[in-house]
């Protein structure tokens, strides 16, 4: 029995294109992986600790091999809770809108909490850095008002896909499956058209994950 963790990062609920395709993915996943668990993590409804003060200094203490102060021990527990919850999954589904060519700030906040020495990345005895979350696939569903795919002429403006593959690659991920729901704002019907095309890809991907 595997656990699929769906990280939801659009605040638009029933109006969200990324959420609509993610739900279609999950419907197909449930039909084809009947014994698996699907858990939702809505970042807009989650308590994400600020990453400053003792929490931030605790990260530097780990990086410098120094012990945590009592205040840092307490603060680090909040970060470890987020990393432990993330690591409890076997498979990941991340759905997000493009905001200002990049990712929504709630997702960046979550990533800044998640990517920590000793929790999601570490070092080999020879000092080489290594990601600690390995052998797990991540499906990423991107919704964009415009189009950024090959031949669009706007490929270089996509600061979502390269960044997410870099940062999740940093903590060990190598298996990324991507679906681009785009353009959603080009015409009055383009959102529904983009969702319909992406839904077919999502159903196929979910069945074979
Ligand atoms: C704050 C904000 C910034 C946005 N920035 C971009 C952008 O840089 N490029 C783009 O193509 N669309 C942009 N959009 C449009 C969304 O990416 C688009 O509506 C997408 O379908 C939203 O996904 P969702 O429905 O899952 O929330 C932006 C929307 C918002 C609210």
PDB file of C-alpha atoms and ligand atoms in Angstrom:
ATOM      1  CA  UNK A   1       0.000   0.000   0.000  1.00  0.00           C
ATOM      2  CA  UNK A   2       1.608   3.251  -1.194  1.00  0.00           C
ATOM      3  CA  UNK A   3       0.768   6.827  -0.265  1.00  0.00           C
ATOM      4  CA  UNK A   4       0.294   9.517  -2.903  1.00  0.00           C
ATOM      5  CA  UNK A   5       0.662  13.000  -1.429  1.00  0.00           C
ATOM      6  CA  UNK A   6      -1.125  15.723  -3.396  1.00  0.00           C
ATOM      7  CA  UNK A   7       0.331  19.155  -2.661  1.00  0.00           C
ATOM      8  CA  UNK A   8      -2.269  21.726  -3.725  1.00  0.00           C
ATOM      9  CA  UNK A   9      -0.963  25.229  -4.258  1.00  0.00           C
ATOM     10  CA  UNK A  10      -3.723  27.125  -6.076  1.00  0.00           C
ATOM     11  CA  UNK A  11      -6.026  29.149  -3.787  1.00  0.00           C
ATOM     12  CA  UNK A  12      -8.817  29.114  -6.416  1.00  0.00           C
ATOM     13  CA  UNK A  13     -10.576  25.932  -5.306  1.00  0.00           C
ATOM     14  CA  UNK A  14     -13.318  25.011  -7.773  1.00  0.00           C
ATOM     15  CA  UNK A  15     -12.114  27.675 -10.255  1.00  0.00           C
ATOM     16  CA  UNK A  16      -8.565  26.314 -10.395  1.00  0.00           C
ATOM     17  CA  UNK A  17      -7.337  24.748 -13.625  1.00  0.00           C
ATOM     18  CA  UNK A  18      -4.392  23.002 -11.947  1.00  0.00           C
ATOM     19  CA  UNK A  19      -6.684  21.622  -9.241  1.00  0.00           C
ATOM     20  CA  UNK A  20      -9.228  20.401 -11.839  1.00  0.00           C
ATOM     21  CA  UNK A  21      -6.585  18.401 -13.704  1.00  0.00           C
ATOM     22  CA  UNK A  22      -5.109  17.124 -10.438  1.00  0.00           C
ATOM     23  CA  UNK A  23      -8.546  15.868  -9.380  1.00  0.00           C
ATOM     24  CA  UNK A  24      -8.924  14.093 -12.722  1.00  0.00           C
ATOM     25  CA  UNK A  25      -5.504  12.530 -12.148  1.00  0.00           C
ATOM     26  CA  UNK A  26      -6.582  11.366  -8.685  1.00  0.00           C
ATOM     27  CA  UNK A  27      -9.850   9.872  -9.980  1.00  0.00           C
ATOM     28  CA  UNK A  28      -7.878   7.769 -12.440  1.00  0.00           C
ATOM     29  CA  UNK A  29      -5.246   6.947  -9.814  1.00  0.00           C
ATOM     30  CA  UNK A  30      -7.846   5.700  -7.352  1.00  0.00           C
ATOM     31  CA  UNK A  31      -9.433   3.470  -9.999  1.00  0.00           C
ATOM     32  CA  UNK A  32      -6.098   1.920 -10.958  1.00  0.00           C
ATOM     33  CA  UNK A  33      -4.374   1.817  -7.541  1.00  0.00           C
ATOM     34  CA  UNK A  34      -7.219   0.655  -5.329  1.00  0.00           C
ATOM     35  CA  UNK A  35      -5.156  -0.173  -2.275  1.00  0.00           C
ATOM     36  CA  UNK A  36      -3.214   3.118  -2.229  1.00  0.00           C
ATOM     37  CA  UNK A  37      -3.878   6.089   0.022  1.00  0.00           C
ATOM     38  CA  UNK A  38      -4.272   9.593  -1.420  1.00  0.00           C
ATOM     39  CA  UNK A  39      -3.600  12.438   1.017  1.00  0.00           C
ATOM     40  CA  UNK A  40      -4.168  16.127   0.261  1.00  0.00           C
ATOM     41  CA  UNK A  41      -1.978  18.934   1.570  1.00  0.00           C
ATOM     42  CA  UNK A  42      -3.496  22.326   0.776  1.00  0.00           C
ATOM     43  CA  UNK A  43      -0.737  24.860   1.397  1.00  0.00           C
ATOM     44  CA  UNK A  44      -3.244  27.722   1.720  1.00  0.00           C
ATOM     45  CA  UNK A  45      -4.877  25.959   4.660  1.00  0.00           C
ATOM     46  CA  UNK A  46      -1.637  24.829   6.315  1.00  0.00           C
ATOM     47  CA  UNK A  47       0.192  26.423   9.208  1.00  0.00           C
ATOM     48  CA  UNK A  48       3.641  27.082   7.764  1.00  0.00           C
ATOM     49  CA  UNK A  49       6.086  28.409  10.373  1.00  0.00           C
ATOM     50  CA  UNK A  50       8.011  31.545   9.487  1.00  0.00           C
ATOM     51  CA  UNK A  51      11.538  30.745   8.416  1.00  0.00           C
ATOM     52  CA  UNK A  52      13.451  33.301  10.431  1.00  0.00           C
ATOM     53  CA  UNK A  53      14.924  33.789  13.918  1.00  0.00           C
ATOM     54  CA  UNK A  54      15.783  30.584  15.764  1.00  0.00           C
ATOM     55  CA  UNK A  55      14.545  28.399  12.895  1.00  0.00           C
ATOM     56  CA  UNK A  56      16.917  30.059  10.453  1.00  0.00           C
ATOM     57  CA  UNK A  57      19.832  30.005  12.889  1.00  0.00           C
ATOM     58  CA  UNK A  58      19.144  26.308  13.564  1.00  0.00           C
ATOM     59  CA  UNK A  59      19.758  25.632   9.864  1.00  0.00           C
ATOM     60  CA  UNK A  60      23.107  27.454  10.001  1.00  0.00           C
ATOM     61  CA  UNK A  61      24.033  25.510  13.157  1.00  0.00           C
ATOM     62  CA  UNK A  62      23.434  22.220  11.318  1.00  0.00           C
ATOM     63  CA  UNK A  63      25.414  23.487   8.315  1.00  0.00           C
ATOM     64  CA  UNK A  64      28.350  24.422  10.590  1.00  0.00           C
ATOM     65  CA  UNK A  65      28.158  21.233  12.686  1.00  0.00           C
ATOM     66  CA  UNK A  66      27.256  23.197  15.836  1.00  0.00           C
ATOM     67  CA  UNK A  67      24.808  22.047  18.540  1.00  0.00           C
ATOM     68  CA  UNK A  68      21.364  23.645  18.688  1.00  0.00           C
ATOM     69  CA  UNK A  69      20.499  26.010  21.522  1.00  0.00           C
ATOM     70  CA  UNK A  70      17.316  25.051  23.454  1.00  0.00           C
ATOM     71  CA  UNK A  71      15.403  27.664  21.425  1.00  0.00           C
ATOM     72  CA  UNK A  72      16.764  26.237  18.168  1.00  0.00           C
ATOM     73  CA  UNK A  73      15.859  22.658  19.242  1.00  0.00           C
ATOM     74  CA  UNK A  74      12.262  23.783  19.647  1.00  0.00           C
ATOM     75  CA  UNK A  75      12.226  25.757  16.388  1.00  0.00           C
ATOM     76  CA  UNK A  76      13.841  22.909  14.403  1.00  0.00           C
ATOM     77  CA  UNK A  77      11.036  20.559  15.456  1.00  0.00           C
ATOM     78  CA  UNK A  78       8.597  22.640  13.363  1.00  0.00           C
ATOM     79  CA  UNK A  79      10.794  22.176  10.303  1.00  0.00           C
ATOM     80  CA  UNK A  80      11.373  18.472  10.974  1.00  0.00           C
ATOM     81  CA  UNK A  81       7.611  17.935  11.260  1.00  0.00           C
ATOM     82  CA  UNK A  82       7.140  19.276   7.727  1.00  0.00           C
ATOM     83  CA  UNK A  83      10.034  17.237   6.304  1.00  0.00           C
ATOM     84  CA  UNK A  84       8.901  14.036   8.077  1.00  0.00           C
ATOM     85  CA  UNK A  85       5.362  14.450   6.780  1.00  0.00           C
ATOM     86  CA  UNK A  86       6.642  15.029   3.238  1.00  0.00           C
ATOM     87  CA  UNK A  87       8.954  11.996   3.434  1.00  0.00           C
ATOM     88  CA  UNK A  88       6.091   9.765   4.630  1.00  0.00           C
ATOM     89  CA  UNK A  89       4.749   9.651   1.041  1.00  0.00           C
ATOM     90  CA  UNK A  90       5.837   7.223  -1.674  1.00  0.00           C
ATOM     91  CA  UNK A  91       4.614   9.254  -4.640  1.00  0.00           C
ATOM     92  CA  UNK A  92       3.942  12.941  -5.131  1.00  0.00           C
ATOM     93  CA  UNK A  93       1.460  15.031  -7.093  1.00  0.00           C
ATOM     94  CA  UNK A  94       2.167  18.759  -7.127  1.00  0.00           C
ATOM     95  CA  UNK A  95      -0.351  21.090  -8.782  1.00  0.00           C
ATOM     96  CA  UNK A  96       0.356  24.774  -9.181  1.00  0.00           C
ATOM     97  CA  UNK A  97      -0.532  27.942 -11.074  1.00  0.00           C
ATOM     98  CA  UNK A  98       2.097  30.141 -12.737  1.00  0.00           C
ATOM     99  CA  UNK A  99       2.394  33.387 -10.825  1.00  0.00           C
ATOM    100  CA  UNK A 100       4.625  36.063 -12.292  1.00  0.00           C
ATOM    101  CA  UNK A 101       6.477  33.479 -14.361  1.00  0.00           C
ATOM    102  CA  UNK A 102       7.284  31.434 -11.279  1.00  0.00           C
ATOM    103  CA  UNK A 103       5.683  29.506  -8.464  1.00  0.00           C
ATOM    104  CA  UNK A 104       3.146  30.856  -5.919  1.00  0.00           C
ATOM    105  CA  UNK A 105       4.768  32.221  -2.770  1.00  0.00           C
ATOM    106  CA  UNK A 106       3.108  29.613  -0.529  1.00  0.00           C
ATOM    107  CA  UNK A 107       4.927  26.895  -2.418  1.00  0.00           C
ATOM    108  CA  UNK A 108       8.231  28.773  -2.151  1.00  0.00           C
ATOM    109  CA  UNK A 109       7.640  29.111   1.604  1.00  0.00           C
ATOM    110  CA  UNK A 110       6.990  25.360   1.839  1.00  0.00           C
ATOM    111  CA  UNK A 111      10.141  24.572  -0.160  1.00  0.00           C
ATOM    112  CA  UNK A 112      12.241  26.880   2.048  1.00  0.00           C
ATOM    113  CA  UNK A 113      11.016  24.901   5.063  1.00  0.00           C
ATOM    114  CA  UNK A 114      11.410  21.498   3.413  1.00  0.00           C
ATOM    115  CA  UNK A 115      14.926  21.761   1.993  1.00  0.00           C
ATOM    116  CA  UNK A 116      17.095  21.291   5.074  1.00  0.00           C
ATOM    117  CA  UNK A 117      20.463  19.693   5.854  1.00  0.00           C
ATOM    118  CA  UNK A 118      20.095  16.427   7.716  1.00  0.00           C
ATOM    119  CA  UNK A 119      16.392  16.190   6.865  1.00  0.00           C
ATOM    120  CA  UNK A 120      16.095  16.175   3.072  1.00  0.00           C
ATOM    121  CA  UNK A 121      19.704  16.484   1.951  1.00  0.00           C
ATOM    122  CA  UNK A 122      23.000  15.437   3.478  1.00  0.00           C
ATOM    123  CA  UNK A 123      26.634  14.800   2.736  1.00  0.00           C
ATOM    124  CA  UNK A 124      28.603  11.642   1.982  1.00  0.00           C
ATOM    125  CA  UNK A 125      31.765  10.943   4.017  1.00  0.00           C
ATOM    126  CA  UNK A 126      33.813  12.475   1.186  1.00  0.00           C
ATOM    127  CA  UNK A 127      31.821  15.695   1.480  1.00  0.00           C
ATOM    128  CA  UNK A 128      29.705  15.193  -1.630  1.00  0.00           C
ATOM    129  CA  UNK A 129      26.195  16.529  -1.239  1.00  0.00           C
ATOM    130  CA  UNK A 130      23.374  14.044  -1.711  1.00  0.00           C
ATOM    131  CA  UNK A 131      19.586  14.227  -1.754  1.00  0.00           C
ATOM    132  CA  UNK A 132      17.910  12.008   0.833  1.00  0.00           C
ATOM    133  CA  UNK A 133      14.578  11.395  -0.939  1.00  0.00           C
ATOM    134  CA  UNK A 134      15.299   8.866  -3.654  1.00  0.00           C
ATOM    135  CA  UNK A 135      13.383   6.422  -5.834  1.00  0.00           C
ATOM    136  CA  UNK A 136      10.077   8.302  -5.621  1.00  0.00           C
ATOM    137  CA  UNK A 137       8.239   9.776  -8.633  1.00  0.00           C
ATOM    138  CA  UNK A 138       6.788  13.287  -8.730  1.00  0.00           C
ATOM    139  CA  UNK A 139       3.979  14.344 -11.061  1.00  0.00           C
ATOM    140  CA  UNK A 140       3.770  18.112 -11.557  1.00  0.00           C
ATOM    141  CA  UNK A 141       0.703  19.808 -13.046  1.00  0.00           C
ATOM    142  CA  UNK A 142       1.314  23.413 -14.102  1.00  0.00           C
ATOM    143  CA  UNK A 143      -1.480  25.834 -15.093  1.00  0.00           C
ATOM    144  CA  UNK A 144      -0.524  28.980 -16.995  1.00  0.00           C
ATOM    145  CA  UNK A 145      -2.485  31.849 -18.504  1.00  0.00           C
ATOM    146  CA  UNK A 146      -0.100  31.955 -21.470  1.00  0.00           C
ATOM    147  CA  UNK A 147       1.838  29.279 -23.333  1.00  0.00           C
ATOM    148  CA  UNK A 148       5.493  28.513 -22.649  1.00  0.00           C
ATOM    149  CA  UNK A 149       6.049  25.170 -24.391  1.00  0.00           C
ATOM    150  CA  UNK A 150       8.455  24.299 -27.215  1.00  0.00           C
ATOM    151  CA  UNK A 151       7.933  26.600 -30.205  1.00  0.00           C
ATOM    152  CA  UNK A 152       6.003  29.216 -28.192  1.00  0.00           C
ATOM    153  CA  UNK A 153       8.919  31.662 -28.212  1.00  0.00           C
ATOM    154  CA  UNK A 154       8.374  32.101 -24.454  1.00  0.00           C
ATOM    155  CA  UNK A 155      10.303  29.049 -23.271  1.00  0.00           C
ATOM    156  CA  UNK A 156      12.885  31.164 -21.397  1.00  0.00           C
ATOM    157  CA  UNK A 157      10.123  32.836 -19.345  1.00  0.00           C
ATOM    158  CA  UNK A 158       9.185  29.522 -17.716  1.00  0.00           C
ATOM    159  CA  UNK A 159      10.682  29.833 -14.244  1.00  0.00           C
ATOM    160  CA  UNK A 160       8.524  27.036 -12.859  1.00  0.00           C
ATOM    161  CA  UNK A 161       9.586  23.784 -14.471  1.00  0.00           C
ATOM    162  CA  UNK A 162      13.394  24.348 -14.457  1.00  0.00           C
ATOM    163  CA  UNK A 163      13.279  25.595 -10.859  1.00  0.00           C
ATOM    164  CA  UNK A 164      11.104  22.791  -9.491  1.00  0.00           C
ATOM    165  CA  UNK A 165      13.224  20.123 -11.171  1.00  0.00           C
ATOM    166  CA  UNK A 166      16.356  21.754  -9.787  1.00  0.00           C
ATOM    167  CA  UNK A 167      15.176  22.118  -6.192  1.00  0.00           C
ATOM    168  CA  UNK A 168      13.459  18.729  -5.950  1.00  0.00           C
ATOM    169  CA  UNK A 169      16.451  17.211  -7.757  1.00  0.00           C
ATOM    170  CA  UNK A 170      18.609  18.771  -5.029  1.00  0.00           C
ATOM    171  CA  UNK A 171      16.801  16.679  -2.400  1.00  0.00           C
ATOM    172  CA  UNK A 172      17.036  13.495  -4.456  1.00  0.00           C
ATOM    173  CA  UNK A 173      14.196  13.361  -6.989  1.00  0.00           C
ATOM    174  CA  UNK A 174      15.034  12.201 -10.515  1.00  0.00           C
ATOM    175  CA  UNK A 175      11.677  10.931 -11.822  1.00  0.00           C
ATOM    176  CA  UNK A 176       9.543  13.906 -12.897  1.00  0.00           C
ATOM    177  CA  UNK A 177       6.350  13.591 -14.992  1.00  0.00           C
ATOM    178  CA  UNK A 178       4.991  16.954 -16.112  1.00  0.00           C
ATOM    179  CA  UNK A 179       1.645  18.146 -17.462  1.00  0.00           C
ATOM    180  CA  UNK A 180       1.255  21.713 -18.741  1.00  0.00           C
ATOM    181  CA  UNK A 181      -2.288  23.122 -18.667  1.00  0.00           C
ATOM    182  CA  UNK A 182      -1.838  26.076 -21.020  1.00  0.00           C
ATOM    183  CA  UNK A 183      -2.885  28.591 -22.196  1.00  0.00           C
ATOM    184  CA  UNK A 184      -5.791  29.089 -19.812  1.00  0.00           C
ATOM    185  CA  UNK A 185      -6.395  32.799 -20.509  1.00  0.00           C
ATOM    186  CA  UNK A 186      -5.870  33.158 -24.280  1.00  0.00           C
ATOM    187  CA  UNK A 187      -9.569  33.035 -25.276  1.00  0.00           C
ATOM    188  CA  UNK A 188     -12.862  32.646 -23.378  1.00  0.00           C
ATOM    189  CA  UNK A 189     -12.788  28.894 -24.056  1.00  0.00           C
ATOM    190  CA  UNK A 190      -9.070  28.177 -23.756  1.00  0.00           C
ATOM    191  CA  UNK A 191      -9.188  27.186 -20.086  1.00  0.00           C
ATOM    192  CA  UNK A 192     -11.745  24.426 -20.716  1.00  0.00           C
ATOM    193  CA  UNK A 193      -9.859  23.315 -23.833  1.00  0.00           C
ATOM    194  CA  UNK A 194      -6.526  23.167 -21.991  1.00  0.00           C
ATOM    195  CA  UNK A 195      -8.116  21.267 -19.089  1.00  0.00           C
ATOM    196  CA  UNK A 196      -9.716  18.726 -21.471  1.00  0.00           C
ATOM    197  CA  UNK A 197      -6.400  18.015 -23.239  1.00  0.00           C
ATOM    198  CA  UNK A 198      -4.515  17.805 -19.930  1.00  0.00           C
ATOM    199  CA  UNK A 199      -7.172  15.566 -18.353  1.00  0.00           C
ATOM    200  CA  UNK A 200      -6.504  12.926 -20.997  1.00  0.00           C
ATOM    201  CA  UNK A 201      -2.759  13.068 -20.263  1.00  0.00           C
ATOM    202  CA  UNK A 202      -3.413  12.994 -16.518  1.00  0.00           C
ATOM    203  CA  UNK A 203      -5.656   9.920 -16.700  1.00  0.00           C
ATOM    204  CA  UNK A 204      -3.086   8.065 -18.787  1.00  0.00           C
ATOM    205  CA  UNK A 205      -0.210   9.041 -16.512  1.00  0.00           C
ATOM    206  CA  UNK A 206      -2.092   8.133 -13.341  1.00  0.00           C
ATOM    207  CA  UNK A 207      -2.977   4.696 -14.652  1.00  0.00           C
ATOM    208  CA  UNK A 208       0.671   3.895 -15.348  1.00  0.00           C
ATOM    209  CA  UNK A 209       2.393   5.570 -12.396  1.00  0.00           C
TER     210      UNK A 209
HETATM  211  C1  LIG B   1      -0.831  36.656  -9.179  1.00  0.00           C
HETATM  212  C2  LIG B   1      -0.959  36.024 -10.541  1.00  0.00           C
HETATM  213  C3  LIG B   1       0.122  36.064 -11.414  1.00  0.00           C
HETATM  214  C4  LIG B   1       0.040  35.445 -12.658  1.00  0.00           C
HETATM  215  N1  LIG B   1       1.145  35.446 -13.463  1.00  0.00           N
HETATM  216  C5  LIG B   1       1.101  34.807 -14.652  1.00  0.00           C
HETATM  217  C6  LIG B   1       2.257  34.752 -15.494  1.00  0.00           C
HETATM  218  O1  LIG B   1       3.333  35.250 -15.163  1.00  0.00           O
HETATM  219  N2  LIG B   1       2.154  34.095 -16.667  1.00  0.00           N
HETATM  220  C7  LIG B   1       1.001  33.492 -17.068  1.00  0.00           C
HETATM  221  O2  LIG B   1       0.989  32.890 -18.138  1.00  0.00           O
HETATM  222  N3  LIG B   1      -0.105  33.507 -16.294  1.00  0.00           N
HETATM  223  C8  LIG B   1      -0.083  34.165 -15.103  1.00  0.00           C
HETATM  224  N4  LIG B   1      -1.194  34.173 -14.291  1.00  0.00           N
HETATM  225  C9  LIG B   1      -2.402  33.437 -14.747  1.00  0.00           C
HETATM  226  C10 LIG B   1      -2.477  32.039 -14.141  1.00  0.00           C
HETATM  227  O3  LIG B   1      -1.262  31.338 -14.310  1.00  0.00           O
HETATM  228  C11 LIG B   1      -3.589  31.246 -14.792  1.00  0.00           C
HETATM  229  O4  LIG B   1      -4.831  31.903 -14.571  1.00  0.00           O
HETATM  230  C12 LIG B   1      -3.646  29.813 -14.291  1.00  0.00           C
HETATM  231  O5  LIG B   1      -4.603  29.097 -15.020  1.00  0.00           O
HETATM  232  C13 LIG B   1      -3.973  29.759 -12.815  1.00  0.00           C
HETATM  233  O6  LIG B   1      -3.970  28.418 -12.361  1.00  0.00           O
HETATM  234  P1  LIG B   1      -5.071  27.945 -11.280  1.00  0.00           P
HETATM  235  O7  LIG B   1      -6.392  28.127 -11.992  1.00  0.00           O
HETATM  236  O8  LIG B   1      -4.756  26.529 -11.024  1.00  0.00           O
HETATM  237  O9  LIG B   1      -4.946  28.823 -10.080  1.00  0.00           O
HETATM  238  C14 LIG B   1      -1.153  34.797 -13.053  1.00  0.00           C
HETATM  239  C15 LIG B   1      -2.242  34.785 -12.172  1.00  0.00           C
HETATM  240  C16 LIG B   1      -2.149  35.372 -10.931  1.00  0.00           C
HETATM  241  C17 LIG B   1      -3.344  35.337  -9.995  1.00  0.00           C
END
